[in-house]
Amino acid sequence: QLLDITDHSVNDQKYTQNLKSLIKSNDLWIFDLGYTNAELINEIVMQGAFFISRFNAKTSNLYIKSGQEFAKVAVLKVIKERVQEQTIVELECYAGNADKKTKIRLLVVKAPEEVANKRRCKLRRETLKKGCSPKKESLELCGWTFWMSNIPASMLEPREIITFYSIRWSIELFFKCYKSILTIHKTGVKTNEFRLKCEILAKSIIALFMTYCYSTARAYSWQVFSHEISLEKTVKYIKRHSFGLLQRLLFCIKKTDDYIANIILNIVKTCQKYRQNYRNRKSVVEGER
């Protein structure tokens, strides 16, 4: 387990130096672009572990090995040469820099036009702030989604790798919900490091309890009724009934068990997610089916 308090100036890339000592053989590391760098990826491979990450085609280097030589290639050019009618294109190549290169499986999926256009709009806004215009190649790359991994093809197919990565987005949704409803990211502690750690641990326990209730209710509701449970509604429901839970925790553990079981049943009844009419769009649960 890792609980660090760092200076606000320490970004994700710099913090990856602290993660190397945690890597163990056969671990699976799933991270976003913020934590993706050549040194961390190389260390994961050296330790006999595995990773799944997004690939930044705009800034990352891609190489094809010919004999003992590495030739740097343009991602967009390679895609256009190999793409036919496949929904997922897989390329065996190397990623990294001049000093460290790691053999990867690069997975490429054509993004829906709506998603591609949103990315292009965002890119234009960002470049406009810098007083320039986006490159044509960068705009074209917005039409594709990239993943990379070192998991052998004999272990996971391309679609399975992408499904595994989608689990990470579920974690993002958890934190987003806990930040907006429980404000777990805010604190009144100014300078006392130990008090801050106690507060973080206490909030983590609360988040863990809510996650347990949500996961239990979600699994039961899907298996029995084929209905999804809303995380946001679940967190709000537990927050409303937190005083009753506290009273039982102080006086009787048996009553607490019964109360929690009742909370989970009520979550199943009252916290169902409304079905949105998005064609050809699967939810996370449906993707697990």
Short mmCIF file of N, CA, C and O in Angstrom, two decimals, residues 136-214:
data_model
loop_
_atom_site.label_atom_id
_atom_site.label_comp_id
_atom_site.label_asym_id
_atom_site.label_seq_id
_atom_site.Cartn_x
_atom_site.Cartn_y
_atom_site.Cartn_z
N LYS A 136 -1.95 19.40 -39.08
CA LYS A 136 -2.89 18.52 -39.79
C LYS A 136 -2.78 17.09 -39.27
O LYS A 136 -3.78 16.40 -39.07
N GLU A 137 -1.55 16.64 -39.01
CA GLU A 137 -1.34 15.27 -38.52
C GLU A 137 -2.00 15.08 -37.15
O GLU A 137 -2.60 14.05 -36.87
N SER A 138 -1.88 16.09 -36.28
CA SER A 138 -2.47 16.00 -34.94
C SER A 138 -3.99 15.90 -35.01
O SER A 138 -4.61 15.15 -34.25
N LEU A 139 -4.58 16.64 -35.95
CA LEU A 139 -6.03 16.58 -36.13
C LEU A 139 -6.46 15.21 -36.63
O LEU A 139 -7.50 14.68 -36.22
N GLU A 140 -5.66 14.63 -37.52
CA GLU A 140 -5.98 13.28 -38.03
C GLU A 140 -5.86 12.23 -36.94
O GLU A 140 -6.66 11.29 -36.86
N LEU A 141 -4.86 12.38 -36.07
CA LEU A 141 -4.66 11.41 -34.99
C LEU A 141 -5.80 11.41 -33.99
O LEU A 141 -6.01 10.43 -33.27
N CYS A 142 -6.55 12.52 -33.93
CA CYS A 142 -7.71 12.58 -33.04
C CYS A 142 -8.78 11.56 -33.44
O CYS A 142 -9.67 11.24 -32.65
N GLY A 143 -8.70 11.06 -34.65
CA GLY A 143 -9.69 10.08 -35.13
C GLY A 143 -9.38 8.66 -34.73
O GLY A 143 -10.10 7.73 -35.13
N TRP A 144 -8.32 8.48 -33.91
CA TRP A 144 -7.92 7.13 -33.51
C TRP A 144 -7.71 7.08 -32.00
O TRP A 144 -7.33 8.07 -31.38
N THR A 145 -7.90 5.89 -31.42
CA THR A 145 -7.60 5.66 -30.01
C THR A 145 -6.52 4.61 -29.92
O THR A 145 -6.59 3.58 -30.61
N PHE A 146 -5.53 4.86 -29.07
CA PHE A 146 -4.34 4.00 -29.01
C PHE A 146 -4.15 3.42 -27.60
O PHE A 146 -4.32 4.13 -26.61
N TRP A 147 -3.80 2.15 -27.56
CA TRP A 147 -3.38 1.49 -26.33
C TRP A 147 -2.07 0.77 -26.59
O TRP A 147 -1.78 0.39 -27.74
N MET A 148 -1.30 0.54 -25.53
CA MET A 148 -0.12 -0.30 -25.68
C MET A 148 0.00 -1.22 -24.47
O MET A 148 -0.46 -0.89 -23.37
N SER A 149 0.63 -2.37 -24.70
CA SER A 149 0.78 -3.36 -23.64
C SER A 149 1.92 -4.30 -23.99
O SER A 149 2.29 -4.44 -25.16
N ASN A 150 2.46 -4.96 -22.96
CA ASN A 150 3.47 -6.00 -23.20
C ASN A 150 2.90 -7.39 -22.90
O ASN A 150 3.64 -8.37 -22.84
N ILE A 151 1.59 -7.48 -22.69
CA ILE A 151 0.97 -8.78 -22.42
C ILE A 151 0.99 -9.61 -23.70
O ILE A 151 0.52 -9.15 -24.75
N PRO A 152 1.52 -10.83 -23.66
CA PRO A 152 1.61 -11.65 -24.88
C PRO A 152 0.23 -11.95 -25.48
O PRO A 152 -0.77 -12.03 -24.75
N ALA A 153 0.20 -12.11 -26.79
CA ALA A 153 -1.05 -12.42 -27.48
C ALA A 153 -1.63 -13.75 -27.02
O ALA A 153 -2.85 -13.96 -27.08
N SER A 154 -0.77 -14.66 -26.53
CA SER A 154 -1.24 -15.96 -26.05
C SER A 154 -2.02 -15.83 -24.75
O SER A 154 -2.78 -16.74 -24.38
N MET A 155 -1.86 -14.72 -24.05
CA MET A 155 -2.55 -14.51 -22.78
C MET A 155 -3.83 -13.70 -22.95
O MET A 155 -4.86 -14.04 -22.36
N LEU A 156 -3.77 -12.63 -23.72
CA LEU A 156 -4.95 -11.78 -23.90
C LEU A 156 -5.06 -11.33 -25.35
O LEU A 156 -4.07 -10.92 -25.96
N GLU A 157 -6.28 -11.39 -25.88
CA GLU A 157 -6.54 -10.85 -27.20
C GLU A 157 -6.66 -9.33 -27.12
O GLU A 157 -6.87 -8.77 -26.04
N PRO A 158 -6.55 -8.64 -28.26
CA PRO A 158 -6.63 -7.17 -28.25
C PRO A 158 -7.88 -6.63 -27.58
O PRO A 158 -7.81 -5.70 -26.76
N ARG A 159 -9.05 -7.20 -27.88
CA ARG A 159 -10.28 -6.69 -27.29
C ARG A 159 -10.30 -6.91 -25.78
O ARG A 159 -10.88 -6.10 -25.03
N GLU A 160 -9.68 -7.98 -25.30
CA GLU A 160 -9.63 -8.23 -23.86
C GLU A 160 -8.73 -7.20 -23.16
O GLU A 160 -9.03 -6.76 -22.04
N ILE A 161 -7.65 -6.81 -23.82
CA ILE A 161 -6.77 -5.79 -23.25
C ILE A 161 -7.51 -4.47 -23.10
O ILE A 161 -7.43 -3.79 -22.07
N ILE A 162 -8.27 -4.09 -24.13
CA ILE A 162 -9.03 -2.85 -24.09
C ILE A 162 -10.10 -2.91 -22.99
O ILE A 162 -10.35 -1.92 -22.29
N THR A 163 -10.71 -4.07 -22.82
CA THR A 163 -11.72 -4.24 -21.76
C THR A 163 -11.08 -4.08 -20.38
O THR A 163 -11.65 -3.44 -19.49
N PHE A 164 -9.90 -4.66 -20.19
CA PHE A 164 -9.19 -4.52 -18.93
C PHE A 164 -8.92 -3.04 -18.64
O PHE A 164 -9.07 -2.58 -17.51
N TYR A 165 -8.51 -2.30 -19.65
CA TYR A 165 -8.19 -0.90 -19.44
C TYR A 165 -9.43 -0.10 -19.04
O TYR A 165 -9.33 0.87 -18.28
N SER A 166 -10.60 -0.52 -19.55
CA SER A 166 -11.83 0.21 -19.21
C SER A 166 -12.14 0.15 -17.72
O SER A 166 -12.86 1.01 -17.20
N ILE A 167 -11.60 -0.85 -17.02
CA ILE A 167 -11.79 -0.94 -15.56
C ILE A 167 -11.22 0.29 -14.88
O ILE A 167 -11.78 0.80 -13.90
N ARG A 168 -10.11 0.81 -15.43
CA ARG A 168 -9.50 1.99 -14.85
C ARG A 168 -10.43 3.19 -14.88
O ARG A 168 -10.46 4.00 -13.96
N TRP A 169 -11.24 3.29 -15.93
CA TRP A 169 -12.18 4.41 -16.02
C TRP A 169 -13.23 4.30 -14.93
O TRP A 169 -13.71 5.31 -14.41
N SER A 170 -13.61 3.09 -14.57
CA SER A 170 -14.55 2.90 -13.46
C SER A 170 -13.98 3.47 -12.17
O SER A 170 -14.71 4.07 -11.37
N ILE A 171 -12.68 3.29 -11.97
CA ILE A 171 -12.03 3.84 -10.78
C ILE A 171 -12.08 5.36 -10.80
O ILE A 171 -12.30 6.02 -9.78
N GLU A 172 -11.87 5.94 -12.00
CA GLU A 172 -11.96 7.40 -12.14
C GLU A 172 -13.35 7.90 -11.74
O GLU A 172 -13.48 8.94 -11.09
N LEU A 173 -14.38 7.16 -12.13
CA LEU A 173 -15.75 7.56 -11.79
C LEU A 173 -15.98 7.51 -10.29
O LEU A 173 -16.69 8.35 -9.73
N PHE A 174 -15.38 6.52 -9.62
CA PHE A 174 -15.49 6.44 -8.16
C PHE A 174 -14.92 7.70 -7.51
O PHE A 174 -15.57 8.32 -6.68
N PHE A 175 -13.72 8.06 -7.89
CA PHE A 175 -13.08 9.23 -7.29
C PHE A 175 -13.84 10.51 -7.63
O PHE A 175 -13.98 11.40 -6.78
N LYS A 176 -14.34 10.61 -8.84
CA LYS A 176 -15.10 11.79 -9.23
C LYS A 176 -16.35 11.94 -8.36
O LYS A 176 -16.69 13.04 -7.91
N CYS A 177 -17.02 10.82 -8.11
CA CYS A 177 -18.23 10.84 -7.30
C CYS A 177 -17.90 11.19 -5.85
O CYS A 177 -18.57 12.02 -5.23
N TYR A 178 -16.85 10.58 -5.30
CA TYR A 178 -16.50 10.84 -3.91
C TYR A 178 -16.00 12.28 -3.71
O TYR A 178 -16.18 12.87 -2.64
N LYS A 179 -15.38 12.84 -4.74
CA LYS A 179 -14.92 14.23 -4.63
C LYS A 179 -16.09 15.21 -4.70
O LYS A 179 -16.13 16.19 -3.96
N SER A 180 -17.06 14.92 -5.58
CA SER A 180 -18.16 15.86 -5.76
C SER A 180 -19.18 15.78 -4.63
O SER A 180 -19.77 16.80 -4.24
N ILE A 181 -19.41 14.60 -4.08
CA ILE A 181 -20.45 14.43 -3.05
C ILE A 181 -19.87 14.45 -1.64
O ILE A 181 -20.41 15.09 -0.74
N LEU A 182 -18.74 13.77 -1.45
CA LEU A 182 -18.15 13.67 -0.11
C LEU A 182 -17.01 14.66 0.11
O LEU A 182 -16.50 14.78 1.23
N THR A 183 -16.60 15.35 -0.95
CA THR A 183 -15.48 16.31 -0.90
C THR A 183 -14.25 15.72 -0.21
O THR A 183 -13.64 16.36 0.65
N ILE A 184 -13.90 14.48 -0.59
CA ILE A 184 -12.75 13.82 0.05
C ILE A 184 -11.43 14.48 -0.30
O ILE A 184 -10.41 14.22 0.33
N HIS A 185 -11.43 15.35 -1.31
CA HIS A 185 -10.20 16.01 -1.74
C HIS A 185 -9.94 17.32 -1.00
O HIS A 185 -8.91 17.96 -1.23
N LYS A 186 -10.84 17.69 -0.10
CA LYS A 186 -10.67 18.95 0.63
C LYS A 186 -10.33 18.67 2.10
O LYS A 186 -10.76 17.67 2.67
N THR A 187 -9.59 19.58 2.67
CA THR A 187 -9.20 19.42 4.08
C THR A 187 -9.00 20.79 4.73
O THR A 187 -8.69 21.77 4.05
N GLY A 188 -9.18 20.80 6.04
CA GLY A 188 -8.93 22.02 6.80
C GLY A 188 -7.57 22.00 7.47
O GLY A 188 -7.18 22.96 8.13
N VAL A 189 -6.83 20.89 7.30
CA VAL A 189 -5.51 20.77 7.92
C VAL A 189 -4.52 21.68 7.19
O VAL A 189 -4.43 21.66 5.96
N LYS A 190 -3.76 22.42 7.93
CA LYS A 190 -2.82 23.38 7.34
C LYS A 190 -1.40 22.82 7.26
O LYS A 190 -0.79 22.77 6.19
N THR A 191 -0.86 22.40 8.44
CA THR A 191 0.56 22.04 8.48
C THR A 191 0.85 20.68 9.12
O THR A 191 1.93 20.13 8.93
N ASN A 192 -0.09 20.12 9.88
CA ASN A 192 0.17 18.88 10.62
C ASN A 192 0.05 17.68 9.69
O ASN A 192 -1.05 17.26 9.31
N GLU A 193 1.18 17.10 9.33
CA GLU A 193 1.21 15.98 8.40
C GLU A 193 0.49 14.75 8.95
O GLU A 193 -0.24 14.05 8.23
N PHE A 194 0.65 14.47 10.25
CA PHE A 194 0.05 13.28 10.85
C PHE A 194 -1.48 13.40 10.91
O PHE A 194 -2.20 12.44 10.70
N ARG A 195 -1.95 14.60 11.23
CA ARG A 195 -3.40 14.83 11.24
C ARG A 195 -3.98 14.65 9.83
O ARG A 195 -5.06 14.11 9.66
N LEU A 196 -3.24 15.12 8.84
CA LEU A 196 -3.69 14.98 7.45
C LEU A 196 -3.77 13.51 7.06
O LEU A 196 -4.73 13.08 6.42
N LYS A 197 -2.76 12.72 7.47
CA LYS A 197 -2.79 11.28 7.14
C LYS A 197 -3.97 10.59 7.82
O LYS A 197 -4.61 9.72 7.23
N CYS A 198 -4.26 10.97 9.06
CA CYS A 198 -5.41 10.39 9.76
C CYS A 198 -6.71 10.72 9.03
O CYS A 198 -7.59 9.86 8.89
N GLU A 199 -6.82 11.95 8.57
CA GLU A 199 -8.02 12.36 7.85
C GLU A 199 -8.16 11.59 6.53
O GLU A 199 -9.24 11.13 6.18
N ILE A 200 -7.04 11.42 5.82
CA ILE A 200 -7.07 10.68 4.56
C ILE A 200 -7.48 9.23 4.79
O ILE A 200 -8.30 8.66 4.05
N LEU A 201 -6.94 8.61 5.84
CA LEU A 201 -7.28 7.21 6.15
C LEU A 201 -8.75 7.07 6.53
O LEU A 201 -9.42 6.13 6.13
N ALA A 202 -9.25 8.04 7.31
CA ALA A 202 -10.66 8.00 7.72
C ALA A 202 -11.58 8.11 6.49
O ALA A 202 -12.55 7.36 6.36
N LYS A 203 -11.25 9.03 5.60
CA LYS A 203 -12.05 9.19 4.40
C LYS A 203 -11.94 7.96 3.49
O LYS A 203 -12.90 7.58 2.81
N SER A 204 -10.76 7.33 3.49
CA SER A 204 -10.57 6.11 2.69
C SER A 204 -11.44 4.97 3.22
O SER A 204 -12.00 4.19 2.44
N ILE A 205 -11.56 4.89 4.56
CA ILE A 205 -12.42 3.86 5.16
C ILE A 205 -13.87 4.08 4.76
O ILE A 205 -14.60 3.14 4.41
N ILE A 206 -14.31 5.34 4.79
CA ILE A 206 -15.69 5.66 4.39
C ILE A 206 -15.92 5.31 2.93
O ILE A 206 -16.93 4.69 2.57
N ALA A 207 -14.95 5.68 2.08
CA ALA A 207 -15.07 5.37 0.65
C ALA A 207 -15.09 3.86 0.42
O ALA A 207 -15.84 3.36 -0.42
N LEU A 208 -14.28 3.12 1.18
CA LEU A 208 -14.23 1.66 1.05
C LEU A 208 -15.56 1.04 1.45
O LEU A 208 -16.07 0.12 0.78
N PHE A 209 -16.17 1.55 2.54
CA PHE A 209 -17.47 1.03 2.98
C PHE A 209 -18.54 1.29 1.92
O PHE A 209 -19.34 0.41 1.59
N MET A 210 -18.55 2.49 1.37
CA MET A 210 -19.53 2.82 0.34
C MET A 210 -19.32 1.97 -0.91
O MET A 210 -20.29 1.53 -1.55
N THR A 211 -18.07 1.72 -1.25
CA THR A 211 -17.76 0.88 -2.40
C THR A 211 -18.24 -0.54 -2.19
O THR A 211 -18.77 -1.19 -3.11
N TYR A 212 -18.09 -1.05 -0.95
CA TYR A 212 -18.57 -2.39 -0.62
C TYR A 212 -20.09 -2.47 -0.81
O TYR A 212 -20.61 -3.40 -1.43
N CYS A 213 -20.81 -1.50 -0.26
CA CYS A 213 -22.27 -1.49 -0.38
C CYS A 213 -22.69 -1.41 -1.85
O CYS A 213 -23.58 -2.12 -2.30
N TYR A 214 -22.02 -0.53 -2.59
CA TYR A 214 -22.35 -0.36 -4.00
C TYR A 214 -22.07 -1.63 -4.80
O TYR A 214 -22.91 -2.08 -5.59
#
